[in-house]
Amino acid sequence: MGVTDRVRGLRWPLSRRRRRIWSAPGRAHIEIRVPGASEAMAHAVANELSRVEGVHWAALIPDLARVVVKFEEGQVDLGGLVEIVEALEHEHGVGVDSFGDDRPRHPGDTAPVVRDAVALAADGAAVGLALAGRLTQMARLPVEVASLIPLVQSQPRVRRLVDAVTGATVADVGLAVVNAALHGFAQGPLGLVVDGVVRGSRLAELAAGRDVWEAREPELITPTRVSVRAPVSPAPRPVPLPPGPVEQYADRAAVASLGAMAVALVTTRDPRRVAAAALAGMPKAAQHGREVFGAHLGRLLARRGVVCLDPTVLRRLDRVDCLAVEGTLLVTGAKSIARVVALDESEDEDELQRRVRQLFDGSSTGRARRRGTWALRRIDRVTSQRLDVRRELARSGAAEVLALTHGDALVALAVLEDELRAGARPLVQAARRAGHMVVIADEQPVADRLGADLAVPGGEALAESVRMLQGDGCSVVLVCADDPAALRAADCGIGMIVDDAVPWSADLLADSDLEAARLVVEASAVAYEVSRQSVALALGGSSLGAILALSMPMPGASARALTAVNVAALVAEANGVRAAVALNRRPPPVHDRQPPWHELEPDDVLARLETSRSGLGTEDASRRVRPSAAGVSTSLPVAIVQEFDTRSRRFSRVPPRSRPRSVPSPTQPSSPASSPSTRS
């Protein structure tokens, strides 16, 4: 039993007893005491609340640990609903349980907002206290005492121990307030400003997350989209999550600090020099750079309609090196033309392809289509001596073939394939640029077409496939529809909202167009570079701080070391903001799913463009104008700057990271040319 486990029992006096409730006009989400409520309790809660007069419907979402109630505004007492929930909890034997810190996070919770707002207010007040103390020349608190809290916060193992004793929420608020007070009396405003940037970034992220939640909640939670099912208990990760650049540096910095402290103790025998060496080794810049980038990324995703259920995943994107996608999300369900095979060498192949595309309807391939003497139909409806060609195509992997006839003659065969979703190729290309391994579940033909590194079993075996990848050392971001076990197993689960299924087990909820998934994958590459750059800044700040602390005369050694660390952290925070802004300004990908306009008849072109020979009316034309382009004029200087920015991005692309080696799969892997390189 570890130290954390031994002290975990001390948390009970500080456990949260108050129930959290999110409400909007006519809607309420009431927290329950047991996150993984049984199916029987879920049905009991829903049935009991539905009997209340004025309640339209009620349901329990185990993944959010919330009872959702839709009621008539002004006719239902919210307190009465809470009393019913409490009575049912006592009936099922969980009425005395507390609300721990390990519970699912609700997007509408105000507790994180209050926590960071209190910390930011404390920092602001402490800055005023520090400036007032300097103006009045009050006695200062020693810098070494004021730096105790940042020293604790910068060491992950020590911080986890504090969280285990007091609870994460209490530790966050308590340490922040005490740190602000100590820095205020020590008259050191720079450290407070550095911490305030992080607090402000988090508050902006939380505000954006609450806005998108309030906008999308009526759409996401409806009677058809909320179904009672047994809770899913996440299986433990087969191996620990591999450390990222920040974690590796923090561990090395701790060892280096101990060495520097020992050298200072032996050479100077001055306790304050020893303390200065310890302060110089704080990895503050590394941690703050990543934190600020993650907060700004959360705002960016929220503005694009993504609901973030677990913001911590945005802080570990720098450790992701594998993209796994559920294969069915990459196809539309319709068919597209892979190739056209002429059966007579005398026929004009370009003409045959044009005829096939004119007659082809990917959403209804079983229905014959005619135009004059030309027809495109299922091949089993055609009597011909050339059916041996179809058998050859089937043996070569053609799943479905249509016959093109001219009169009674069979002149060509159209080989079909699953139509790729518009965002499929950009998603895979983004993973390639990031240096990620690409894995596709349950769709070997699609995996081959997209050049995936590996095809793994999907369906009920998807969660096991994710754990298999993790066992080989991969950090997996999974794009999946609604597989609770697989999404909980993934290191970053992106749940696609398809039809009436809302994957509440995911870390991020996004629409099924794959655009948000592509952005997250691109952000993972940027996050990795931000972490590396933040580590470099932290190393530079610590080195400079150690030199200033140990080579210059006392007093002020600790203050000089801490100033170097804080300046490096401030630069790292600015770099994180810069990287997030640059990511947001990247142009969206150009999808390659464009119809062959040159092969279509004029009437077909007009039909696809939803217009007529007389053109668009005024109302239709104004409706099709993009809002971002309406009334916007670009000046010449702005155009020149944009052109330089575009060209500079082309020549400063981030080099891809080395991908992990592939894992054995029961299914046939893709071609050897696309296999991933060995992990360095």
CSV table of C-alpha atoms in Angstrom, one decimal, residues 64-425:
chain,number,residue,atom,x,y,z
A,64,LEU,CA,-22.7,12.5,-15.7
A,65,ALA,CA,-24.0,11.2,-12.4
A,66,ARG,CA,-27.0,13.5,-13.0
A,67,VAL,CA,-30.8,13.0,-13.0
A,68,VAL,CA,-32.2,15.1,-15.8
A,69,VAL,CA,-35.7,16.5,-15.3
A,70,LYS,CA,-37.8,18.4,-17.9
A,71,PHE,CA,-40.7,20.1,-16.2
A,72,GLU,CA,-43.2,22.9,-16.6
A,73,GLU,CA,-41.7,26.2,-15.4
A,74,GLY,CA,-43.5,27.7,-12.4
A,75,GLN,CA,-45.4,24.5,-11.6
A,76,VAL,CA,-42.7,22.3,-10.1
A,77,ASP,CA,-40.7,22.9,-6.9
A,78,LEU,CA,-37.0,22.1,-7.5
A,79,GLY,CA,-36.5,21.4,-3.8
A,80,GLY,CA,-39.3,18.8,-3.9
A,81,LEU,CA,-37.5,17.0,-6.8
A,82,VAL,CA,-34.3,16.9,-4.8
A,83,GLU,CA,-36.1,15.4,-1.8
A,84,ILE,CA,-37.4,12.6,-4.0
A,85,VAL,CA,-33.9,11.9,-5.2
A,86,GLU,CA,-32.6,11.8,-1.6
A,87,ALA,CA,-35.4,9.5,-0.6
A,88,LEU,CA,-34.6,7.0,-3.4
A,89,GLU,CA,-30.9,7.2,-2.5
A,90,HIS,CA,-31.6,6.2,1.1
A,91,GLU,CA,-33.9,3.4,-0.2
A,92,HIS,CA,-31.1,2.0,-2.3
A,93,GLY,CA,-28.6,2.3,0.6
A,94,VAL,CA,-26.4,5.2,-0.7
A,95,GLY,CA,-28.0,8.1,1.2
A,96,VAL,CA,-25.0,8.7,3.5
A,97,ASP,CA,-22.3,8.6,0.9
A,98,SER,CA,-20.4,11.8,0.2
A,99,PHE,CA,-19.6,13.5,-3.1
A,100,GLY,CA,-15.9,12.8,-3.8
A,101,ASP,CA,-13.5,14.6,-6.1
A,102,ASP,CA,-13.3,11.6,-8.4
A,103,ARG,CA,-16.9,12.0,-9.7
A,104,PRO,CA,-17.8,12.8,-13.3
A,105,ARG,CA,-17.5,16.5,-14.2
A,106,HIS,CA,-20.7,18.2,-15.4
A,107,PRO,CA,-20.2,20.9,-18.1
A,108,GLY,CA,-22.5,23.3,-16.2
A,109,ASP,CA,-20.9,23.0,-12.8
A,110,THR,CA,-20.0,26.4,-11.2
A,111,ALA,CA,-17.5,25.0,-8.7
A,112,PRO,CA,-14.5,25.2,-11.0
A,113,VAL,CA,-15.5,28.7,-11.9
A,114,VAL,CA,-15.8,29.7,-8.2
A,115,ARG,CA,-12.5,28.0,-7.4
A,116,ASP,CA,-10.4,29.8,-10.1
A,117,ALA,CA,-12.3,33.1,-9.5
A,118,VAL,CA,-11.4,33.0,-5.8
A,119,ALA,CA,-7.8,32.2,-6.6
A,120,LEU,CA,-7.6,35.0,-9.2
A,121,ALA,CA,-9.2,37.5,-6.7
A,122,ALA,CA,-6.6,36.4,-4.1
A,123,ASP,CA,-3.8,37.0,-6.6
A,124,GLY,CA,-5.2,40.4,-7.4
A,125,ALA,CA,-5.5,41.4,-3.8
A,126,ALA,CA,-2.0,40.1,-3.0
A,127,VAL,CA,-0.6,42.2,-5.9
A,128,GLY,CA,-2.1,45.3,-4.3
A,129,LEU,CA,-0.7,44.3,-0.9
A,130,ALA,CA,2.8,43.8,-2.4
A,131,LEU,CA,2.8,47.1,-4.2
A,132,ALA,CA,1.5,48.9,-1.1
A,133,GLY,CA,4.1,47.2,1.0
A,134,ARG,CA,6.9,48.4,-1.3
A,135,LEU,CA,5.5,52.0,-1.3
A,136,THR,CA,5.3,52.1,2.5
A,137,GLN,CA,8.6,50.2,3.0
A,138,MET,CA,7.0,47.5,5.2
A,139,ALA,CA,9.1,44.6,6.4
A,140,ARG,CA,9.1,41.8,3.9
A,141,LEU,CA,8.5,38.1,4.5
A,142,PRO,CA,11.5,36.1,3.4
A,143,VAL,CA,11.2,34.9,-0.2
A,144,GLU,CA,12.1,31.3,0.9
A,145,VAL,CA,8.9,31.2,3.0
A,146,ALA,CA,6.7,32.7,0.3
A,147,SER,CA,8.0,30.1,-2.2
A,148,LEU,CA,7.0,27.1,-0.2
A,149,ILE,CA,3.6,26.7,-2.0
A,150,PRO,CA,5.0,27.1,-5.6
A,151,LEU,CA,7.6,24.5,-4.6
A,152,VAL,CA,4.9,22.1,-3.5
A,153,GLN,CA,2.8,22.8,-6.6
A,154,SER,CA,5.7,22.2,-9.0
A,155,GLN,CA,6.4,18.7,-7.8
A,156,PRO,CA,3.7,16.3,-9.1
A,157,ARG,CA,4.3,13.6,-6.5
A,158,VAL,CA,4.1,16.0,-3.6
A,159,ARG,CA,1.0,17.6,-5.1
A,160,ARG,CA,-0.7,14.2,-5.5
A,161,LEU,CA,0.0,13.5,-1.8
A,162,VAL,CA,-1.6,16.8,-0.8
A,163,ASP,CA,-4.7,16.1,-3.0
A,164,ALA,CA,-5.0,12.7,-1.4
A,165,VAL,CA,-5.0,14.2,2.1
A,166,THR,CA,-7.3,17.2,1.5
A,167,GLY,CA,-9.1,16.6,-1.7
A,168,ALA,CA,-8.3,18.2,-5.1
A,169,THR,CA,-10.8,21.1,-4.8
A,170,VAL,CA,-9.7,22.1,-1.2
A,171,ALA,CA,-6.1,21.8,-2.2
A,172,ASP,CA,-6.5,24.0,-5.2
A,173,VAL,CA,-8.3,26.8,-3.4
A,174,GLY,CA,-6.3,26.5,-0.2
A,175,LEU,CA,-2.9,26.5,-1.8
A,176,ALA,CA,-3.8,29.4,-4.1
A,177,VAL,CA,-5.0,31.6,-1.3
A,178,VAL,CA,-2.1,30.8,1.0
A,179,ASN,CA,0.3,31.3,-1.9
A,180,ALA,CA,-1.2,34.7,-2.7
A,181,ALA,CA,-1.0,35.8,0.9
A,182,LEU,CA,2.6,34.8,1.3
A,183,HIS,CA,3.7,36.5,-1.9
A,184,GLY,CA,1.8,39.6,-0.9
A,185,PHE,CA,3.6,39.9,2.4
A,186,ALA,CA,6.9,39.0,0.6
A,187,GLN,CA,6.2,41.9,-1.8
A,188,GLY,CA,6.8,39.7,-4.9
A,189,PRO,CA,4.1,40.7,-7.5
A,190,LEU,CA,5.8,38.9,-10.4
A,191,GLY,CA,4.9,35.4,-9.3
A,192,LEU,CA,1.3,36.5,-8.7
A,193,VAL,CA,1.1,37.9,-12.2
A,194,VAL,CA,2.4,34.7,-13.6
A,195,ASP,CA,-0.2,32.7,-11.6
A,196,GLY,CA,-2.9,35.2,-12.5
A,197,VAL,CA,-2.4,34.5,-16.3
A,198,VAL,CA,-3.0,30.8,-15.7
A,199,ARG,CA,-6.1,31.5,-13.6
A,200,GLY,CA,-7.5,34.0,-16.1
A,201,SER,CA,-7.0,31.5,-19.0
A,202,ARG,CA,-8.8,28.8,-17.1
A,203,LEU,CA,-11.7,31.1,-16.3
A,204,ALA,CA,-12.0,32.0,-20.0
A,205,GLU,CA,-12.0,28.3,-20.9
A,206,LEU,CA,-14.7,27.5,-18.3
A,207,ALA,CA,-16.9,30.4,-19.4
A,208,ALA,CA,-16.7,29.3,-23.1
A,209,GLY,CA,-17.4,25.7,-22.0
A,210,ARG,CA,-20.5,26.8,-20.1
A,211,ASP,CA,-21.7,28.9,-23.0
A,212,VAL,CA,-21.5,26.0,-25.5
A,213,TRP,CA,-23.2,23.7,-23.0
A,214,GLU,CA,-26.1,26.0,-22.4
A,215,ALA,CA,-26.5,26.4,-26.1
A,216,ARG,CA,-26.4,22.7,-27.0
A,217,GLU,CA,-28.0,21.1,-23.9
A,218,PRO,CA,-31.6,21.2,-25.2
A,219,GLU,CA,-30.4,19.5,-28.4
A,220,LEU,CA,-28.2,16.9,-26.7
A,221,ILE,CA,-30.6,15.8,-23.9
A,222,THR,CA,-34.0,14.8,-25.3
A,223,PRO,CA,-36.2,11.8,-24.4
A,224,THR,CA,-35.0,10.0,-27.6
A,225,ARG,CA,-31.3,10.6,-26.8
A,226,VAL,CA,-31.4,9.6,-23.1
A,227,SER,CA,-31.7,5.8,-22.5
A,228,VAL,CA,-31.2,3.9,-19.3
A,229,ARG,CA,-28.3,1.4,-19.5
A,230,ALA,CA,-26.1,-0.3,-17.1
A,231,PRO,CA,-23.1,1.7,-16.0
A,232,VAL,CA,-19.7,0.9,-17.5
A,233,SER,CA,-16.7,0.6,-15.1
A,234,PRO,CA,-13.5,1.6,-16.8
A,235,ALA,CA,-10.9,-1.1,-16.8
A,236,PRO,CA,-7.4,-0.2,-15.6
A,237,ARG,CA,-4.9,0.9,-18.2
A,238,PRO,CA,-2.6,-2.1,-19.0
A,239,VAL,CA,0.5,0.1,-18.5
A,240,PRO,CA,1.0,3.6,-17.1
A,241,LEU,CA,0.5,6.4,-19.5
A,242,PRO,CA,3.9,7.2,-21.0
A,243,PRO,CA,5.4,10.5,-19.7
A,244,GLY,CA,5.4,13.6,-21.9
A,245,PRO,CA,8.1,16.2,-22.2
A,246,VAL,CA,6.9,18.1,-19.2
A,247,GLU,CA,6.7,15.0,-17.0
A,248,GLN,CA,10.2,13.9,-18.0
A,249,TYR,CA,11.6,17.3,-17.3
A,250,ALA,CA,9.9,17.6,-14.0
A,251,ASP,CA,11.4,14.3,-12.8
A,252,ARG,CA,14.8,15.3,-14.0
A,253,ALA,CA,14.5,18.8,-12.6
A,254,ALA,CA,13.7,17.3,-9.2
A,255,VAL,CA,16.9,15.2,-9.3
A,256,ALA,CA,19.0,18.1,-10.5
A,257,SER,CA,17.6,20.4,-7.8
A,258,LEU,CA,18.7,17.9,-5.2
A,259,GLY,CA,22.2,17.8,-6.7
A,260,ALA,CA,22.4,21.6,-6.8
A,261,MET,CA,21.2,21.8,-3.2
A,262,ALA,CA,23.9,19.3,-2.1
A,263,VAL,CA,26.6,21.3,-4.0
A,264,ALA,CA,25.4,24.5,-2.4
A,265,LEU,CA,25.3,23.0,1.1
A,266,VAL,CA,28.9,21.6,0.7
A,267,THR,CA,30.4,24.7,-0.8
A,268,THR,CA,28.6,27.5,1.1
A,269,ARG,CA,27.0,25.9,4.1
A,270,ASP,CA,24.4,28.6,3.8
A,271,PRO,CA,20.8,27.4,4.2
A,272,ARG,CA,19.5,30.3,2.1
A,273,ARG,CA,21.9,29.4,-0.7
A,274,VAL,CA,20.5,25.8,-0.5
A,275,ALA,CA,16.9,27.2,-0.7
A,276,ALA,CA,17.8,29.3,-3.7
A,277,ALA,CA,19.1,26.2,-5.5
A,278,ALA,CA,15.8,24.5,-4.8
A,279,LEU,CA,13.8,27.4,-6.1
A,280,ALA,CA,15.9,27.7,-9.3
A,281,GLY,CA,14.9,24.1,-10.2
A,282,MET,CA,11.2,24.6,-10.2
A,283,PRO,CA,9.7,23.5,-13.6
A,284,LYS,CA,7.2,26.3,-13.5
A,285,ALA,CA,7.6,27.4,-17.1
A,286,ALA,CA,7.1,23.9,-18.5
A,287,GLN,CA,3.9,23.4,-16.6
A,288,HIS,CA,2.5,26.8,-17.2
A,289,GLY,CA,3.2,26.9,-20.9
A,290,ARG,CA,1.2,23.6,-21.4
A,291,GLU,CA,-1.6,24.7,-19.1
A,292,VAL,CA,-2.2,28.0,-20.9
A,293,PHE,CA,-2.1,26.3,-24.3
A,294,GLY,CA,-4.7,23.7,-23.1
A,295,ALA,CA,-6.9,26.5,-21.7
A,296,HIS,CA,-6.9,28.4,-25.0
A,297,LEU,CA,-7.5,25.2,-27.0
A,298,GLY,CA,-10.5,24.5,-24.8
A,299,ARG,CA,-11.9,28.0,-25.8
A,300,LEU,CA,-11.2,27.3,-29.4
A,301,LEU,CA,-13.1,23.9,-29.3
A,302,ALA,CA,-16.0,25.5,-27.4
A,303,ARG,CA,-16.4,28.2,-30.1
A,304,ARG,CA,-16.6,25.4,-32.7
A,305,GLY,CA,-19.4,23.6,-30.8
A,306,VAL,CA,-17.4,20.9,-29.0
A,307,VAL,CA,-18.6,20.1,-25.5
A,308,CYS,CA,-15.6,19.2,-23.2
A,309,LEU,CA,-16.6,16.8,-20.5
A,310,ASP,CA,-13.0,16.4,-19.1
A,311,PRO,CA,-10.7,19.4,-19.7
A,312,THR,CA,-7.7,17.4,-18.4
A,313,VAL,CA,-7.4,15.5,-21.7
A,314,LEU,CA,-6.4,18.8,-23.4
A,315,ARG,CA,-3.4,18.9,-21.0
A,316,ARG,CA,-2.2,15.5,-22.1
A,317,LEU,CA,-2.5,15.9,-25.8
A,318,ASP,CA,1.3,16.3,-25.9
A,319,ARG,CA,1.6,12.6,-25.0
A,320,VAL,CA,-0.7,11.3,-27.8
A,321,ASP,CA,1.0,9.3,-30.6
A,322,CYS,CA,-1.7,7.1,-32.0
A,323,LEU,CA,-5.0,7.9,-33.7
A,324,ALA,CA,-7.7,5.2,-33.7
A,325,VAL,CA,-10.9,5.7,-35.6
A,326,GLU,CA,-14.1,3.6,-35.8
A,327,GLY,CA,-14.2,2.7,-39.4
A,328,THR,CA,-17.9,3.3,-39.9
A,329,LEU,CA,-17.4,7.0,-39.1
A,330,LEU,CA,-15.1,7.4,-42.1
A,331,VAL,CA,-17.8,6.4,-44.7
A,332,THR,CA,-21.1,7.9,-45.5
A,333,GLY,CA,-23.1,4.7,-46.2
A,334,ALA,CA,-23.4,5.6,-49.9
A,335,LYS,CA,-21.3,4.2,-52.7
A,336,SER,CA,-18.9,6.0,-55.1
A,337,ILE,CA,-17.3,4.9,-58.4
A,338,ALA,CA,-13.8,3.4,-58.0
A,339,ARG,CA,-13.2,2.7,-61.6
A,340,VAL,CA,-14.9,2.0,-64.9
A,341,VAL,CA,-13.8,-1.1,-66.9
A,342,ALA,CA,-14.5,-1.0,-70.6
A,343,LEU,CA,-15.4,-4.4,-72.1
A,344,ASP,CA,-14.5,-3.5,-75.7
A,345,GLU,CA,-11.3,-1.9,-76.6
A,346,SER,CA,-12.9,0.1,-79.4
A,347,GLU,CA,-15.1,2.0,-76.9
A,348,ASP,CA,-14.0,5.5,-75.8
A,349,GLU,CA,-13.2,5.1,-72.1
A,350,ASP,CA,-13.7,8.8,-71.4
A,351,GLU,CA,-17.1,8.7,-72.9
A,352,LEU,CA,-18.0,5.6,-70.9
A,353,GLN,CA,-16.9,7.2,-67.6
A,354,ARG,CA,-19.0,10.3,-68.4
A,355,ARG,CA,-22.0,8.1,-69.1
A,356,VAL,CA,-21.5,6.2,-65.8
A,357,ARG,CA,-21.2,9.4,-63.7
A,358,GLN,CA,-24.3,10.9,-65.4
A,359,LEU,CA,-26.4,7.8,-64.5
A,360,PHE,CA,-24.9,6.9,-61.1
A,361,ASP,CA,-26.7,7.5,-57.8
A,362,GLY,CA,-24.6,6.5,-54.9
A,363,SER,CA,-27.5,6.5,-52.4
A,364,SER,CA,-29.5,4.0,-54.4
A,365,THR,CA,-27.3,1.7,-56.4
A,366,GLY,CA,-29.9,-1.0,-56.7
A,367,ARG,CA,-32.3,1.0,-58.8
A,368,ALA,CA,-31.7,1.1,-62.6
A,369,ARG,CA,-31.3,4.5,-64.2
A,370,ARG,CA,-31.7,5.3,-67.8
A,371,ARG,CA,-31.0,8.1,-70.2
A,372,GLY,CA,-32.0,7.5,-73.8
A,373,THR,CA,-30.5,4.2,-74.9
A,374,TRP,CA,-28.0,4.2,-72.0
A,375,ALA,CA,-28.7,2.4,-68.7
A,376,LEU,CA,-26.8,1.7,-65.5
A,377,ARG,CA,-28.2,-1.2,-63.4
A,378,ARG,CA,-27.2,-4.1,-61.2
A,379,ILE,CA,-25.2,-6.6,-63.1
A,380,ASP,CA,-27.3,-9.6,-62.1
A,381,ARG,CA,-30.1,-8.2,-64.1
A,382,VAL,CA,-28.0,-8.3,-67.3
A,383,THR,CA,-27.7,-11.4,-69.5
A,384,SER,CA,-24.3,-11.5,-71.0
A,385,GLN,CA,-21.5,-13.8,-71.9
A,386,ARG,CA,-19.0,-11.4,-70.3
A,387,LEU,CA,-20.0,-12.1,-66.7
A,388,ASP,CA,-16.6,-13.7,-66.3
A,389,VAL,CA,-15.2,-10.2,-66.1
A,390,ARG,CA,-17.3,-9.5,-63.0
A,391,ARG,CA,-16.0,-12.7,-61.3
A,392,GLU,CA,-12.5,-11.5,-62.0
A,393,LEU,CA,-13.3,-8.1,-60.5
A,394,ALA,CA,-14.9,-9.8,-57.4
A,395,ARG,CA,-11.8,-11.9,-56.9
A,396,SER,CA,-9.7,-8.7,-57.1
A,397,GLY,CA,-11.7,-7.2,-54.2
A,398,ALA,CA,-14.6,-5.4,-55.9
A,399,ALA,CA,-17.5,-5.7,-53.5
A,400,GLU,CA,-20.2,-4.3,-55.8
A,401,VAL,CA,-20.3,-3.9,-59.6
A,402,LEU,CA,-22.8,-2.2,-61.9
A,403,ALA,CA,-23.3,-2.8,-65.6
A,404,LEU,CA,-23.4,0.0,-68.2
A,405,THR,CA,-25.5,-1.0,-71.2
A,406,HIS,CA,-26.0,0.7,-74.6
A,407,GLY,CA,-29.2,-0.7,-76.0
A,408,ASP,CA,-29.0,-4.4,-75.4
A,409,ALA,CA,-25.2,-4.5,-75.3
A,410,LEU,CA,-23.1,-4.6,-72.1
A,411,VAL,CA,-20.3,-2.1,-72.8
A,412,ALA,CA,-18.7,-1.4,-69.4
A,413,LEU,CA,-18.6,-2.4,-65.7
A,414,ALA,CA,-18.6,0.2,-62.9
A,415,VAL,CA,-16.7,-0.9,-59.8
A,416,LEU,CA,-18.1,0.7,-56.6
A,417,GLU,CA,-16.6,1.4,-53.2
A,418,ASP,CA,-17.8,2.9,-50.0
A,419,GLU,CA,-17.9,6.7,-50.2
A,420,LEU,CA,-15.5,8.3,-47.8
A,421,ARG,CA,-16.8,11.1,-45.6
A,422,ALA,CA,-15.6,14.5,-46.5
A,423,GLY,CA,-13.4,14.8,-43.4
A,424,ALA,CA,-11.9,11.3,-43.6
A,425,ARG,CA,-8.8,12.1,-45.6
